[in-house]
Each structure stands twice: as C-alpha cells, then as structure tokens.
Short mmCIF file of C-alpha atoms and ligand atoms in Angstrom, two decimals:
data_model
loop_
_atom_site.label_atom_id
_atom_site.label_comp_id
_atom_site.label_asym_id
_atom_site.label_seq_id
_atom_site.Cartn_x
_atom_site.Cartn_y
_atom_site.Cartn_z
CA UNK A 1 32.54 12.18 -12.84
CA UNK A 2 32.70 9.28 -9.95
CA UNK A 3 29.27 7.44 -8.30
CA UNK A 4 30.50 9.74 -4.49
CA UNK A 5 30.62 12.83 -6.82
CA UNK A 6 27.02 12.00 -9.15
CA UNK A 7 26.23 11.29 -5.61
CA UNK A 8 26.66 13.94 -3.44
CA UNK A 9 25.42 16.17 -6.63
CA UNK A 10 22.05 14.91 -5.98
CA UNK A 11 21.77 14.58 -1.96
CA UNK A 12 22.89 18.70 -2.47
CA UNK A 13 19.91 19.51 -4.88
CA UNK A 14 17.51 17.21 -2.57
CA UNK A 15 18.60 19.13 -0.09
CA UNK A 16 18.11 22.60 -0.77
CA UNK A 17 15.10 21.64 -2.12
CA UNK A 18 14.35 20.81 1.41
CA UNK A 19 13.76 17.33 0.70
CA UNK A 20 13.77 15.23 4.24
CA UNK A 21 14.88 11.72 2.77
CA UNK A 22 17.56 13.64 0.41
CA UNK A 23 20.11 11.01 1.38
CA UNK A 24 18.09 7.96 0.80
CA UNK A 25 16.29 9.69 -2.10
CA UNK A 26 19.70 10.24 -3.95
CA UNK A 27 20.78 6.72 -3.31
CA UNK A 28 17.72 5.36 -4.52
CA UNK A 29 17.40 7.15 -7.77
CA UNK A 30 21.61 6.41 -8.18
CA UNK A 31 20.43 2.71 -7.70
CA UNK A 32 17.46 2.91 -10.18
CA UNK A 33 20.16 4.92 -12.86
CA UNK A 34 22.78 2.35 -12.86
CA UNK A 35 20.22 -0.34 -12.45
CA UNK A 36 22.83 -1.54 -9.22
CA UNK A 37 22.12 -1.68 -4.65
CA UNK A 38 23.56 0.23 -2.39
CA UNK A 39 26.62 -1.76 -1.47
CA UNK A 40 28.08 -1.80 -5.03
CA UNK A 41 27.62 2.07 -4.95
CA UNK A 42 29.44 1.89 -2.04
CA UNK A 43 32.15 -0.09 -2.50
CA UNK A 44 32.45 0.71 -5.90
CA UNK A 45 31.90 4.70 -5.12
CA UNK A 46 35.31 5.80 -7.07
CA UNK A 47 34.41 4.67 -10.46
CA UNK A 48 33.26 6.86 -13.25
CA UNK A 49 29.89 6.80 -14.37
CA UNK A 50 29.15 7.78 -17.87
CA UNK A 51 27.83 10.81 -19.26
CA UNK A 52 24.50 9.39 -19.96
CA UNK A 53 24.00 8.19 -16.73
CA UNK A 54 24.70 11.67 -14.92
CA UNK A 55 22.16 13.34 -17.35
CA UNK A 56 19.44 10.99 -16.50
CA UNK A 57 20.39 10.77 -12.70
CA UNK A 58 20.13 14.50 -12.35
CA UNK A 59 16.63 14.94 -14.56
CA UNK A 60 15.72 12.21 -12.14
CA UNK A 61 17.01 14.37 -9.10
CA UNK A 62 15.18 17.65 -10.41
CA UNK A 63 11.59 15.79 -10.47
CA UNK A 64 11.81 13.96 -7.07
CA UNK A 65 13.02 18.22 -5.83
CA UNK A 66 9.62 18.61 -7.14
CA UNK A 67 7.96 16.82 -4.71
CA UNK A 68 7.02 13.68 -7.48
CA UNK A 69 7.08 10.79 -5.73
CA UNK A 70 9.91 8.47 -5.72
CA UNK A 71 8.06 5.46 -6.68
CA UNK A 72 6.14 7.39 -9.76
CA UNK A 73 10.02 8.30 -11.09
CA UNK A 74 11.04 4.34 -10.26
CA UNK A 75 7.53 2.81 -11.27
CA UNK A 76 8.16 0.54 -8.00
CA UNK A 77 7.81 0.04 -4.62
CA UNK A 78 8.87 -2.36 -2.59
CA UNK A 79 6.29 -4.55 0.09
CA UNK A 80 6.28 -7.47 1.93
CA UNK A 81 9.76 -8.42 0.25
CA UNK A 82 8.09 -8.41 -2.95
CA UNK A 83 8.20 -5.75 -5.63
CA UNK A 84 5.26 -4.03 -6.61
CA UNK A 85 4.53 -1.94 -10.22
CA UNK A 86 2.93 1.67 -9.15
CA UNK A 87 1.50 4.50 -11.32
CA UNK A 88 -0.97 7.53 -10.52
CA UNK A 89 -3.77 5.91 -10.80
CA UNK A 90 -3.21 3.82 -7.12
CA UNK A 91 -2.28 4.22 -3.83
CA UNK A 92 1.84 3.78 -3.36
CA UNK A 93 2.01 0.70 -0.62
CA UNK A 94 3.11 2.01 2.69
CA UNK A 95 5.07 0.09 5.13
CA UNK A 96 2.75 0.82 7.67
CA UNK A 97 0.24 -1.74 5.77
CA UNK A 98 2.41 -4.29 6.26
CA UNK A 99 1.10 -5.03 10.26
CA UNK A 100 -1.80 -5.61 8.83
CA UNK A 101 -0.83 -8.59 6.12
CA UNK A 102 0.99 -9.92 9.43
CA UNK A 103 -2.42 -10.17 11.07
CA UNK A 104 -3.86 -11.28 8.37
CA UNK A 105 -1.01 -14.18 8.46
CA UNK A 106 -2.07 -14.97 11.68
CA UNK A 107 -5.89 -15.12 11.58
CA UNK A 108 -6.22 -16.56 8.20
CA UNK A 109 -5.16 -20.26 6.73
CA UNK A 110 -3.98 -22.06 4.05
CA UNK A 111 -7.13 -22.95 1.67
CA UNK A 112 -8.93 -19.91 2.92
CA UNK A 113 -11.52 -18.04 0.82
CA UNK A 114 -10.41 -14.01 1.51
CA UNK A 115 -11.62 -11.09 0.04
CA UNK A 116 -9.51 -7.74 -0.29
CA UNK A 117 -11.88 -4.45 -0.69
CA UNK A 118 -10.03 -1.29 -2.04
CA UNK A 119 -7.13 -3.62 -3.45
CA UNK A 120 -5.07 -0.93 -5.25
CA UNK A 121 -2.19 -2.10 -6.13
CA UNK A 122 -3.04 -5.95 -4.69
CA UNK A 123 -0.34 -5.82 -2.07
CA UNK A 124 -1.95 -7.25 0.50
CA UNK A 125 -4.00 -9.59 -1.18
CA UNK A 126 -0.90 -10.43 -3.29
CA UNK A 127 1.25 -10.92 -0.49
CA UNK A 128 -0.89 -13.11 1.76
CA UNK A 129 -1.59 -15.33 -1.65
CA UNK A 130 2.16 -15.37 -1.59
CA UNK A 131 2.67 -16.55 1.84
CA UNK A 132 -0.26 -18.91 2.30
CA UNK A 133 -1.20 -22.28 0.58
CA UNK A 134 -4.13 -22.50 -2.00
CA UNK A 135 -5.88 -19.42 -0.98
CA UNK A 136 -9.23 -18.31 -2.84
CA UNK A 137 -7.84 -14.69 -3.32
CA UNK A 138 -10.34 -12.31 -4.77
CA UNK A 139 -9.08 -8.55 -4.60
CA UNK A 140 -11.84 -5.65 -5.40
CA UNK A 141 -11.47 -2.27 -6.51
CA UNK A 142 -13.62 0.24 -8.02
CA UNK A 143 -10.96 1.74 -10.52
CA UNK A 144 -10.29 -0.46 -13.90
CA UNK A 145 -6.76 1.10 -14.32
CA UNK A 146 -6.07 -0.84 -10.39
CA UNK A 147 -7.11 -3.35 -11.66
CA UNK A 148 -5.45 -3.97 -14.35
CA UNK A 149 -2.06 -2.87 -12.63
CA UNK A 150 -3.24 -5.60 -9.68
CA UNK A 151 -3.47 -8.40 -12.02
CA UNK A 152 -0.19 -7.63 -13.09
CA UNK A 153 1.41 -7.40 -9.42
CA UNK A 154 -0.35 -10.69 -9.31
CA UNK A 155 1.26 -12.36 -12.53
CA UNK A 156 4.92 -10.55 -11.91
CA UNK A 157 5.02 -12.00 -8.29
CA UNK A 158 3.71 -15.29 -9.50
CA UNK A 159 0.11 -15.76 -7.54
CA UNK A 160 -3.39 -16.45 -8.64
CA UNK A 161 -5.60 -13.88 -7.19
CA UNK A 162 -9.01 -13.06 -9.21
CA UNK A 163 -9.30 -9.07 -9.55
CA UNK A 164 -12.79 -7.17 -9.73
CA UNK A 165 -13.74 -3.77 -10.93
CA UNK A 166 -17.00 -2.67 -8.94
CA UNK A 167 -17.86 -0.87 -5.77
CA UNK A 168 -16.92 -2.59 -2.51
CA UNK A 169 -19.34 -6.41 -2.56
CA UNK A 170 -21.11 -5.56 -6.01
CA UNK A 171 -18.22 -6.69 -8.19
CA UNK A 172 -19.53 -9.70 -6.44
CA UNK A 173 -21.39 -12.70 -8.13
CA UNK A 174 -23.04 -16.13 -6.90
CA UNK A 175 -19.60 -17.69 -7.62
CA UNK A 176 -17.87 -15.53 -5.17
CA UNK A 177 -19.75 -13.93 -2.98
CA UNK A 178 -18.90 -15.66 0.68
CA UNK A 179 -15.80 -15.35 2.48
CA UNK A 180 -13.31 -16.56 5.50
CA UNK A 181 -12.12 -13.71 5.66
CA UNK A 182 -12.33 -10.05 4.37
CA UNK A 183 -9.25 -7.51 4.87
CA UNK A 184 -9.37 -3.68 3.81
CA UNK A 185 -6.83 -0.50 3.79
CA UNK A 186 -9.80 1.52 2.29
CA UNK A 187 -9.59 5.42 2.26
CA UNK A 188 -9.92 6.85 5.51
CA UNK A 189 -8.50 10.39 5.67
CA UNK A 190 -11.50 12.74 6.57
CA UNK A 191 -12.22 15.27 3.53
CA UNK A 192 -11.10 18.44 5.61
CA UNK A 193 -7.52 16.84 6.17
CA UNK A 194 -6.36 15.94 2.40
CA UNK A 195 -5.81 19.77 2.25
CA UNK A 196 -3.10 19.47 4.84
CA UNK A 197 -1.63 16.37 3.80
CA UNK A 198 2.25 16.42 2.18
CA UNK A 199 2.50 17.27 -1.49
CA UNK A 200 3.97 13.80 -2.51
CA UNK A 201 0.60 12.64 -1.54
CA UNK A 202 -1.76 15.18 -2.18
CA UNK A 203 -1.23 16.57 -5.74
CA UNK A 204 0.59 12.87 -6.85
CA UNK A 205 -1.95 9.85 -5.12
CA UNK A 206 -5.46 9.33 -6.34
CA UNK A 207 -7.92 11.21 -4.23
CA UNK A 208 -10.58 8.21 -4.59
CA UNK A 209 -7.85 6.18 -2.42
CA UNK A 210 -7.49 9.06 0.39
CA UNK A 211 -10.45 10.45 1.19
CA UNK A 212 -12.97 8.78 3.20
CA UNK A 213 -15.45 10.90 3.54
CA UNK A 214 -16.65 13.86 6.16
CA UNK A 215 -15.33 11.63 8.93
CA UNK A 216 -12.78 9.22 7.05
CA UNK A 217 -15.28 5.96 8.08
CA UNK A 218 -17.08 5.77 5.02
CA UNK A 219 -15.58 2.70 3.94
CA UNK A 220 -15.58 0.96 7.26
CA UNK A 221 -19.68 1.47 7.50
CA UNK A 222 -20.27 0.29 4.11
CA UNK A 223 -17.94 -2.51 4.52
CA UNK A 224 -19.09 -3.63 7.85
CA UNK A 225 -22.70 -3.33 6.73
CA UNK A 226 -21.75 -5.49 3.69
CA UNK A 227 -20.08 -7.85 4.98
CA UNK A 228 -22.93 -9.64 7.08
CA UNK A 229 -24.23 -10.99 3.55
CA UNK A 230 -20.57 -11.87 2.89
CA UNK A 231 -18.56 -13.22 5.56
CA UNK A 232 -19.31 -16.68 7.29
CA UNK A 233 -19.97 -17.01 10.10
CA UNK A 234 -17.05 -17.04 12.47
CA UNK A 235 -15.13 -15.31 9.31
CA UNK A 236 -12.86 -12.67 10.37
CA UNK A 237 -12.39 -9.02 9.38
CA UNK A 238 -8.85 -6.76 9.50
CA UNK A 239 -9.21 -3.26 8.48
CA UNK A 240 -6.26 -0.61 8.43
CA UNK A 241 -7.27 2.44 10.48
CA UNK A 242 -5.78 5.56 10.77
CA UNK A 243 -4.10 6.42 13.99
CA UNK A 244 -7.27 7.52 16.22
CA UNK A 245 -9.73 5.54 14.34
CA UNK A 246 -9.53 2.63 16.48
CA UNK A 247 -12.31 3.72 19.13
CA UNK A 248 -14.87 4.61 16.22
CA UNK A 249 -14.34 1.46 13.85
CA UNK A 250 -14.38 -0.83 17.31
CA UNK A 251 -17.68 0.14 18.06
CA UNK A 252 -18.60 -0.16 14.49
CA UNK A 253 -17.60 -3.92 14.53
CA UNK A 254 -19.17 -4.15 18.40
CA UNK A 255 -22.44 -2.98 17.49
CA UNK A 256 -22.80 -5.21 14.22
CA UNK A 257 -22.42 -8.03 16.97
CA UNK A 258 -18.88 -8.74 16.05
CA UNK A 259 -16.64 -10.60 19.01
CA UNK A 260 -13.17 -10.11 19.98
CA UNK A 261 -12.38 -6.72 18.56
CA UNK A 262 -8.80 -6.34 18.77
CA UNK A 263 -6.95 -3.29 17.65
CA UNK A 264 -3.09 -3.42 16.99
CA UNK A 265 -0.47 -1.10 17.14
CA UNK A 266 2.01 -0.83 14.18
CA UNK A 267 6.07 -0.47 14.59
CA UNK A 268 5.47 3.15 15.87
CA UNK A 269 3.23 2.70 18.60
CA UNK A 270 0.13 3.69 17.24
CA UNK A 271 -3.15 2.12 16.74
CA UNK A 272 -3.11 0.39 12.90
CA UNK A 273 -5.21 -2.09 12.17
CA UNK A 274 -8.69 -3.30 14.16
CA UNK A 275 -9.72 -7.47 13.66
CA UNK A 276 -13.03 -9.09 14.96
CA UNK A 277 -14.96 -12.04 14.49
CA UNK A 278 -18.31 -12.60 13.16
CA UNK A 279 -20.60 -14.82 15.75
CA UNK A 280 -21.67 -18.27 14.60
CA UNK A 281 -24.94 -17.58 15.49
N1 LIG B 1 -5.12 -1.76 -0.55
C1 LIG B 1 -4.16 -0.90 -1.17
C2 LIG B 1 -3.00 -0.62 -0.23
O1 LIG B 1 -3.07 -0.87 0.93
C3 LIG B 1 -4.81 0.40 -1.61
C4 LIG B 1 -5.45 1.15 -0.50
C5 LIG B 1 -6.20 2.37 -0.96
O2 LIG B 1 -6.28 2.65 -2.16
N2 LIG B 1 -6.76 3.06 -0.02
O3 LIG B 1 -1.98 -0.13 -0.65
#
C-alpha cells in the first residue's frame, strides 16, 4: 500500500465518522506514523509504506473517529512555534490563547517578575519566558499532575520558569509573592454550557480547566480580588475571556480601580483577552 492510498483510507473513515477536520486529521496522524511533514507525504505520496505502519495508522484513525482528541493520540500540540507535551490531566493549548501571549509581549519586559494563574500546560508562561530576557516566571496551578507536565514543557523548550501546586496566590510564599505582571486563561465556561460543549472537549479535557462556575467568572473575581496583595502598583493584568465576557470582567477590573481596561479581539473578530493597569496610588 502507497502514503495517497494509507491516506485517503483514513480521510474516508474520518469522514464517515463525520469528523470535520478529516483531511487535516488524516494528515496529521500519517505525519505522527511515519514520524515525517506534510511535504514529504506529498511529494513522496507514491511510495509504499510498510505493513506496520498501516496497522498503527489505522488503530490511530479508529480512536481520533472516536472523538479522542488528536493531541491525546500524538501526546503534542503545537503553540507559539514551540511544541508542547499534553495528557488528560490539562487543558490542550488553543490557538486562540496565543493573542493573549502577544499582549502579554507587548505590555511586559525583559527582567519582569510575571505570574501565570491556571498554568496548565505552561504555554503561556513558557512561551513569554521564551521570548523575553531574564524573566522571573512563576506559573501556578492547582493540579500536581500540571505541574509536573509544566515543568517539563519548561525543561523540553529550554526556559526557567518556577511551577507551583496550590490554589490561585496561596502556592505563594514571601519569596514570591509580588508581581509586574499577572496573566491568566483560567476556566471560564459557565457550568450549564459544558453539557453542550463538543465531545473532544467534554468527555476528553479536565473539567477543573472548563468550568468556571454558575457564571464562568469565578476565576476572574478571585483573581482580581487577589491580585491587589500581589501585583505592584502600576503592574498589569491580561486575562483570556470567553467571547461575551469582555463587558463583565471590564467592570470587574474598573471597579477594583484598575485604569486603561482594554479588551482585544482575537484573529476571528471576537472579544479575547481584557488588560488593565493597577493605579500607583
Ligand atoms: N493556561 C493554560 C492554557 O491556556 C491552561 C488553561 C486552563 O486550564 N484553563 O492552555
């Protein structure tokens, strides 16, 4: 059997399985199987592929028809240009996350103390570690298995960021507790909507990384209350929001004093991230 034929196999089960990425699925899985990118396949489409290969590329094909997601069957994902280890015990980075490491690019700068609540995976702490000079990273999350996957991330992408087990600001000590900056993607779908949600997502991601309570802001009170022990001031804040959260969190940020409450919209148009600034006095 060729790479077109192993190929097309798969994009035909994704299909009928009424997968919506079947194309890019296949090719993805065909990369991860003969450990290759797409323009090899591509160019290289005609030769055979062994009989080992085809077995694994269609027991591959068969889990992602059953809704697993990709990244669980490839252990990565992608972000920020770097590559990032996933499991089931965090959040799978979206691309939609990366708008707000671009603000945080802009407001932050090299030598900066930052803090990253909810880290997950450490993407976004990771990342901006990556791209600035000498930052103080510290990412927090209240899981020990993201965690220890985060401090990995860290190592495999080659960054120093210090990693936390504890809820929101009390894996916090003396040492660490005041920031330049603190950045968040915490949970912020509203209980009643994880029912609804895609079955990649809801039967595969960690509900403690979804759902943010009755009205999704959970996170964004607690971390806005926190935050006046914890960010100096003048310090900034960047939160990810979900797509009509932007008027709520605002206000949130507006009535804790906070000044120039921006919110930005991501590649689609819609409202993504919210940033402010703490008063000096
Ligand atoms: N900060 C991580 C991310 O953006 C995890 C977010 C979460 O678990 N809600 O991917």
């Amino acid at each position: 059997m060729t790479i077109n034929e192993l190929r097309s196999r798969g994009v035909r089960f994704l299909e009928d399985a009424e997968n919506d990425d079947a194309v890019t699925d296949a090719f993805l899985l065909l990369e991860f199987v003969l450990r290759t990118d797409r323009d090899h396949i591509l160019a290289y489409g005609n030769d055979e592929v062994s009989d080992e290969q085809a077995l694994l590329y269609d027991a591959l094909i068969k889990k992602r028809a059953e809704h697993i997601p990709l990244q669980h069957i490839t252990g990565h994902q992608e972000f920020m240009g770097l590559d990032f280890k996933v499991s089931e015990d965090v959040l799978i980075p979206r691309q939609d996350t990366e708008c707000l490491v671009e603000e945080a690019m802009i407001e932050t700068e090299d030598g900066m103390r930052v803090l990253d609540l909810c880290t997950g995976t450490g993407c976004i702490i990771i990342s901006l570690a990556k791209y600035k000079n000498d930052l103080k990273a510290v990412g927090v999350d209240i899981s020990y298995e993201a965690v220890a996957i985060a401090e990995g991330n860290a190592e495999s992408n080659g960054v120093e960021v210090s990693f936390l087990q504890g809820d929101l600001y009390e894996a916090l000590d003396d040492h660490n507790s005041s920031y330049d900056a603190i950045i968040s993607n915490p949970p912020y779908i509203a209980s009643a909507v994880i029912d609804t949600l895609m079955e990649e997502v809801r039967d595969h991601e960690p509900l403690i990384a979804l759902c943010g309570g009755a009205d999704g802001l959970d996170f964004y009170r607690r971390i806005i209350d926190g935050a006046d022990s914890h960010l100096v001031p003048g310090g900034v804040i960047l939160f990810e929001i979900g797509y009509d959260q932007g008027e709520a969190v605002s206000d949130m940020l507006r009535e804790h004093g906070y000044r120039d409450v921006k919110v930005v919209k991501d590649l689609a148009g819609l409202d993504r991230v919210v940033k402010a600034h703490r008063p000096f006095l």
